[in-house]
CSV table of C-alpha atoms in Angstrom, one decimal:
chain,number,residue,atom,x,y,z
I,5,UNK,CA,0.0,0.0,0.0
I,6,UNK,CA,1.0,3.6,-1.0
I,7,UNK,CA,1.8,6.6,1.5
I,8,UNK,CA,-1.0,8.3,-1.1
I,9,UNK,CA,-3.7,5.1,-0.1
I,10,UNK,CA,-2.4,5.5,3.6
I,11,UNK,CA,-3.8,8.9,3.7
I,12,UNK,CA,-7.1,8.7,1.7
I,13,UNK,CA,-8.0,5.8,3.8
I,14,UNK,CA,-7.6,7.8,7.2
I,15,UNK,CA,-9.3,10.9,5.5
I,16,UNK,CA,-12.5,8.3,4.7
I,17,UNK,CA,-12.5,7.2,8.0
I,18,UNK,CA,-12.5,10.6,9.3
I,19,UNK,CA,-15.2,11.5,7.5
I,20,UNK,CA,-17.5,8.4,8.5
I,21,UNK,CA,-17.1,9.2,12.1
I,22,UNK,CA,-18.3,12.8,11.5
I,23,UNK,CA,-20.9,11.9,9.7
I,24,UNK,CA,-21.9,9.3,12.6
I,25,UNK,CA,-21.9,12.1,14.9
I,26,UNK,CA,-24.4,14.0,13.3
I,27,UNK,CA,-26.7,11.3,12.6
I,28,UNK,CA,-26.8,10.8,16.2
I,29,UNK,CA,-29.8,12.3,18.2
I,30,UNK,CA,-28.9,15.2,20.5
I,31,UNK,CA,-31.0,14.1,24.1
I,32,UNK,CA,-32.7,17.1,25.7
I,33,UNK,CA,-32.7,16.8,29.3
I,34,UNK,CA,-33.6,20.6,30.4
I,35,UNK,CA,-37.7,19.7,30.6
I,36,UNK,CA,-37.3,17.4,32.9
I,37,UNK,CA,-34.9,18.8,35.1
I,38,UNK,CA,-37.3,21.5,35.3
I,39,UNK,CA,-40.5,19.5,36.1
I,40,UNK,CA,-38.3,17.5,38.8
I,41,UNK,CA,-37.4,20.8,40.3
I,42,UNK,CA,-41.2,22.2,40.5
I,43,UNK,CA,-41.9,18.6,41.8
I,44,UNK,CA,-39.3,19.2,44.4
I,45,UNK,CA,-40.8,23.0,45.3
I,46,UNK,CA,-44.4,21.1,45.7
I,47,UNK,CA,-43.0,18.3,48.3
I,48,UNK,CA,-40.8,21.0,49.9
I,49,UNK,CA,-44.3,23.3,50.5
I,50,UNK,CA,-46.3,20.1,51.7
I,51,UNK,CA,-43.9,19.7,54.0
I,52,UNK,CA,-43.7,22.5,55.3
I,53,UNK,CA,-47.9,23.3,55.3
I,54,UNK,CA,-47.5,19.9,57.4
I,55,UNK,CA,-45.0,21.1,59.8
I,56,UNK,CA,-47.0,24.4,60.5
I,57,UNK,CA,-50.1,22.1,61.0
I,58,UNK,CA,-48.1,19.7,63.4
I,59,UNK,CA,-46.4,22.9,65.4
I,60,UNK,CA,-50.3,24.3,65.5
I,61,UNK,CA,-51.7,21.1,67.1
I,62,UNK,CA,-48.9,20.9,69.8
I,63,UNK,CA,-49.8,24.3,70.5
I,64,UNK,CA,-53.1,23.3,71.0
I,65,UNK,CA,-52.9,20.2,72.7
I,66,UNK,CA,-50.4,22.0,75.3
I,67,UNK,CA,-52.7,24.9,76.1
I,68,UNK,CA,-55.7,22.2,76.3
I,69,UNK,CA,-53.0,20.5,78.8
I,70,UNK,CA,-52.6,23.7,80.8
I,71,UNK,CA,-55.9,24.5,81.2
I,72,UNK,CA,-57.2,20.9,82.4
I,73,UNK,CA,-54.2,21.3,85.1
I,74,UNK,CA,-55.7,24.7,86.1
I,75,UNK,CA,-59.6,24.5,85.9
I,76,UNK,CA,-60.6,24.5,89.2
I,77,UNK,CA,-61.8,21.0,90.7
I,78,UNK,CA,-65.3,20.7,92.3
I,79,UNK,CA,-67.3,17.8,92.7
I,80,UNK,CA,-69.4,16.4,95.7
I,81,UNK,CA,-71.7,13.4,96.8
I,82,UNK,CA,-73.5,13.6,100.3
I,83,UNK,CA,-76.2,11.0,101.6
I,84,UNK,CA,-78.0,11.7,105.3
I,85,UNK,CA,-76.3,10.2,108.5
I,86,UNK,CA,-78.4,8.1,111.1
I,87,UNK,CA,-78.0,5.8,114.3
I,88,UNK,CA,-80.3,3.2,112.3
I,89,UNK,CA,-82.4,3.7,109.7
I,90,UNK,CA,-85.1,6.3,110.1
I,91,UNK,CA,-86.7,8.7,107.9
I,92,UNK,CA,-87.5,12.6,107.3
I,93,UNK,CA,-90.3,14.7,107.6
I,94,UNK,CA,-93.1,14.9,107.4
I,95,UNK,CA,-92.8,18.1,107.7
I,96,UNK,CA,-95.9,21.4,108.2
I,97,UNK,CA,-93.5,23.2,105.8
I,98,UNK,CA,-91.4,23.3,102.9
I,99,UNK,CA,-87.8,21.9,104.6
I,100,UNK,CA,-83.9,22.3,103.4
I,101,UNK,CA,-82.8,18.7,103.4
I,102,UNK,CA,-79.1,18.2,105.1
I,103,UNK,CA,-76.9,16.0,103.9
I,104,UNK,CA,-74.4,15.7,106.3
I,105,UNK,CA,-72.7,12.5,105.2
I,106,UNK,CA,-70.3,13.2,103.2
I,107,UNK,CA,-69.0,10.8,100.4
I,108,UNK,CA,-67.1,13.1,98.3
I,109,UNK,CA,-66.3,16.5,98.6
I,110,UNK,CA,-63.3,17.8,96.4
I,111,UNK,CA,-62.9,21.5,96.5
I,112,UNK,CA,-64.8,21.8,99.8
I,113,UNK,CA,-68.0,24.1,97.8
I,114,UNK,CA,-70.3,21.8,99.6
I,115,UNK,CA,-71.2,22.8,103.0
I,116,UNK,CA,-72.4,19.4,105.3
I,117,UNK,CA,-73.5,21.6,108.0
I,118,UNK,CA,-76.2,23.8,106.1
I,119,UNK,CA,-77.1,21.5,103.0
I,120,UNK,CA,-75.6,24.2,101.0
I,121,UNK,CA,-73.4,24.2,97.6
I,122,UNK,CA,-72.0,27.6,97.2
I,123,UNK,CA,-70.4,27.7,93.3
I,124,UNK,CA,-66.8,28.0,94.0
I,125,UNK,CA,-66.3,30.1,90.3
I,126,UNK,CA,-68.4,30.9,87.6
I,127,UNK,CA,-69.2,28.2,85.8
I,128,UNK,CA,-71.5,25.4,83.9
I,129,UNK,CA,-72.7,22.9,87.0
I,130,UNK,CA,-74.4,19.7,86.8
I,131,UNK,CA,-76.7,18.4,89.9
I,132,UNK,CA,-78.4,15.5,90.9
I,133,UNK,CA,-80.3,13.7,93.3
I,134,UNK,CA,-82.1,10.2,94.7
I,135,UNK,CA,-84.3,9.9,96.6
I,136,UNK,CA,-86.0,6.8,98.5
I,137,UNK,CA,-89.4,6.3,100.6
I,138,UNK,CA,-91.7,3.6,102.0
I,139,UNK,CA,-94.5,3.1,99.9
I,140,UNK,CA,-96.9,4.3,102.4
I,141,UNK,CA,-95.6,7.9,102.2
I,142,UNK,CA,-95.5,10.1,99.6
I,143,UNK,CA,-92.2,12.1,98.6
I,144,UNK,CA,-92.0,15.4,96.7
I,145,UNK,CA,-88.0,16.9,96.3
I,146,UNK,CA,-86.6,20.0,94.7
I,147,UNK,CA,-83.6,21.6,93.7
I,148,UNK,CA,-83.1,25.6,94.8
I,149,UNK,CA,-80.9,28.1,93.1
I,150,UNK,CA,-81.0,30.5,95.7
I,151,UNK,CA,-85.1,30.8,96.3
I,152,UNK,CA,-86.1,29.7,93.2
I,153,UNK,CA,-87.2,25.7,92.4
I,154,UNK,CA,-84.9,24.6,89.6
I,155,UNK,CA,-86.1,20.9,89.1
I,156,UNK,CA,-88.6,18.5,91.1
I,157,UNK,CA,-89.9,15.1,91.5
I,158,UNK,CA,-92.9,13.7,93.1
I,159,UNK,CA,-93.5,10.0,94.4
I,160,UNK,CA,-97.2,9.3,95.1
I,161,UNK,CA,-97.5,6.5,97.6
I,162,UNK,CA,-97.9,3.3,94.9
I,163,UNK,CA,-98.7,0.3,97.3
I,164,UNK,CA,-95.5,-1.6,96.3
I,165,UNK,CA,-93.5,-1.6,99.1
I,166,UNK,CA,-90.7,0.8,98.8
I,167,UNK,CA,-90.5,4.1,96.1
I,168,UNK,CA,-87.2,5.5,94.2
I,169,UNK,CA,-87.2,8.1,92.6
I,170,UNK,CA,-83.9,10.5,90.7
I,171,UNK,CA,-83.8,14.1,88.8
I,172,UNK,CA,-81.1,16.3,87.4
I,173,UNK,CA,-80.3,19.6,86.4
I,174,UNK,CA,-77.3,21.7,84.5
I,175,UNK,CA,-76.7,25.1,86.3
I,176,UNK,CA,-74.9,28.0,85.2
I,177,UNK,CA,-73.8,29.4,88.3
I,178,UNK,CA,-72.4,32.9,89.2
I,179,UNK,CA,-69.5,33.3,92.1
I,180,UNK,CA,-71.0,33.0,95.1
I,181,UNK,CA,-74.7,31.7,93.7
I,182,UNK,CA,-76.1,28.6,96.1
I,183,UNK,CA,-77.9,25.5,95.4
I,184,UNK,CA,-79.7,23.2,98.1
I,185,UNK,CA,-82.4,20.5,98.1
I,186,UNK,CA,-86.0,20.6,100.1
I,187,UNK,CA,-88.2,18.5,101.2
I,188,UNK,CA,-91.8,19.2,100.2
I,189,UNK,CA,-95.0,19.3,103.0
I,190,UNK,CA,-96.1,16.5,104.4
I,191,UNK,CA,-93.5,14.2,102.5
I,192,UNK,CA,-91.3,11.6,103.9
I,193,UNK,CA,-87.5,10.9,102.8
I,194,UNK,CA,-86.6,7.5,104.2
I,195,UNK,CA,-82.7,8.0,105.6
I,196,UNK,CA,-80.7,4.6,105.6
I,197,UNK,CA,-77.9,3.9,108.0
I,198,UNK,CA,-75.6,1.5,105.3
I,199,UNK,CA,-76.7,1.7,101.7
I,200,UNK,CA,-76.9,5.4,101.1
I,201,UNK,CA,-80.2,5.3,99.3
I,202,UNK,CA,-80.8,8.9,99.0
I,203,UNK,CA,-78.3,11.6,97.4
I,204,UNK,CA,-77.4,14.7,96.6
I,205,UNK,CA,-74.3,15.4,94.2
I,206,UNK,CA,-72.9,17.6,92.0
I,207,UNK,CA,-69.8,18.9,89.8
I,208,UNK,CA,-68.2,21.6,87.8
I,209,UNK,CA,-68.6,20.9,84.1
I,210,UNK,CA,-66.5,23.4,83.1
I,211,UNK,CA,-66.0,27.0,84.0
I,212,UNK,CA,-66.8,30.8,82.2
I,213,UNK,CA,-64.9,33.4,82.3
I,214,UNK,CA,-66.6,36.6,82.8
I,215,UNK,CA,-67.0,37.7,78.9
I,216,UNK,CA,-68.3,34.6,78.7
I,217,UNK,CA,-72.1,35.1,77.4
């Protein structure tokens, strides 16, 4: 072979590869890099709209926390104390019942001496009461807000031998405000010495502050 066939070979080869590089297809990557990117921006602002959310229900749960530890606790249950069981009334007039056995008495509003609940702070209250008689008797019982009946029952002597009877209320209450239970005329309320058959209790709900409506 020639140093003239030498070269033209090399100078055809040359030429093949060029041509091989522009037949080639040029990949264009830039579109998706740029929809990975805004992919990457969307994950990066859900994660963030989920931290915010997360930091906003810590928040929430730790003030929820704080004022569970600081709401004031106030809760009672009081039955009637005897030597053996006894009963009562009846009574010419309308009588404050005393409970003076007390079973529970958390926060002290309940007063065993008088038969009176004095609302410790304003607040949403929930009472209730039971009440138990001999069949022979009749029983009428209220709940007072200061002077005024709130709720009642009455128990009409039934010929079975012994009467139960219960009622409730929910009481928004003022500072100071008092709640008590009576005894209507010419009732009876039988008192047990063991069992506890007839109650009066009550509880905070939950309390209001003053701009409360």
């Amino acid at each position: 072979m020639t140093l003239f066939q030498l070269v033209l070979i090399l100078i055809l080869s040359s030429c093949m590869a060029q041509d091989e590089d522009i037949m080639t297809p040029v990949v264009n990557i830039f579109p998706e890099l740029k929809e990975l990117k805004a992919s990457i921006n969307r994950l990066t602002t859900d994660l963030n709209t989920a931290n915010n959310e997360l930091a906003e229900q810590k928040s929430l749960i730790q003030e929820l926390q704080k004022q569970i530890k600081e709401s004031p606790k106030v809760a009672f249950t009081a039955s009637m104390s005897a030597t053996e069981s006894t009963n009562r009334g009846p009574f010419s007039t309308e009588t404050k019942l005393i409970f003076d056995k007390v079973l529970t008495n958390i926060g002290n509003a309940y007063d065993p001496i008088t038969g009176v609940f004095t609302a410790p702070v304003k607040g949403v209250y929930y009472f209730r009461y039971s009440g138990s008689a001999f069949s022979s008797h009749d029983m009428g019982l209220s709940i007072f807000k200061g002077t005024t009946r709130f709720v009642s029952s009455y128990e009409y002597n039934s010929g079975e031998r012994n009467d139960q009877m219960a009622n409730g209320a929910v009481m928004e209450l003022d500072v100071g405000e008092e709640v008590h239970m009576r005894l209507w005329i010419r009732s009876w309320i039988f008192v047990d010495r063991r069992y506890n058959y007839s109650t009066f209790t009550g509880y905070l709900l939950y309390p209001l502050d003053s701009t409360s409506v």
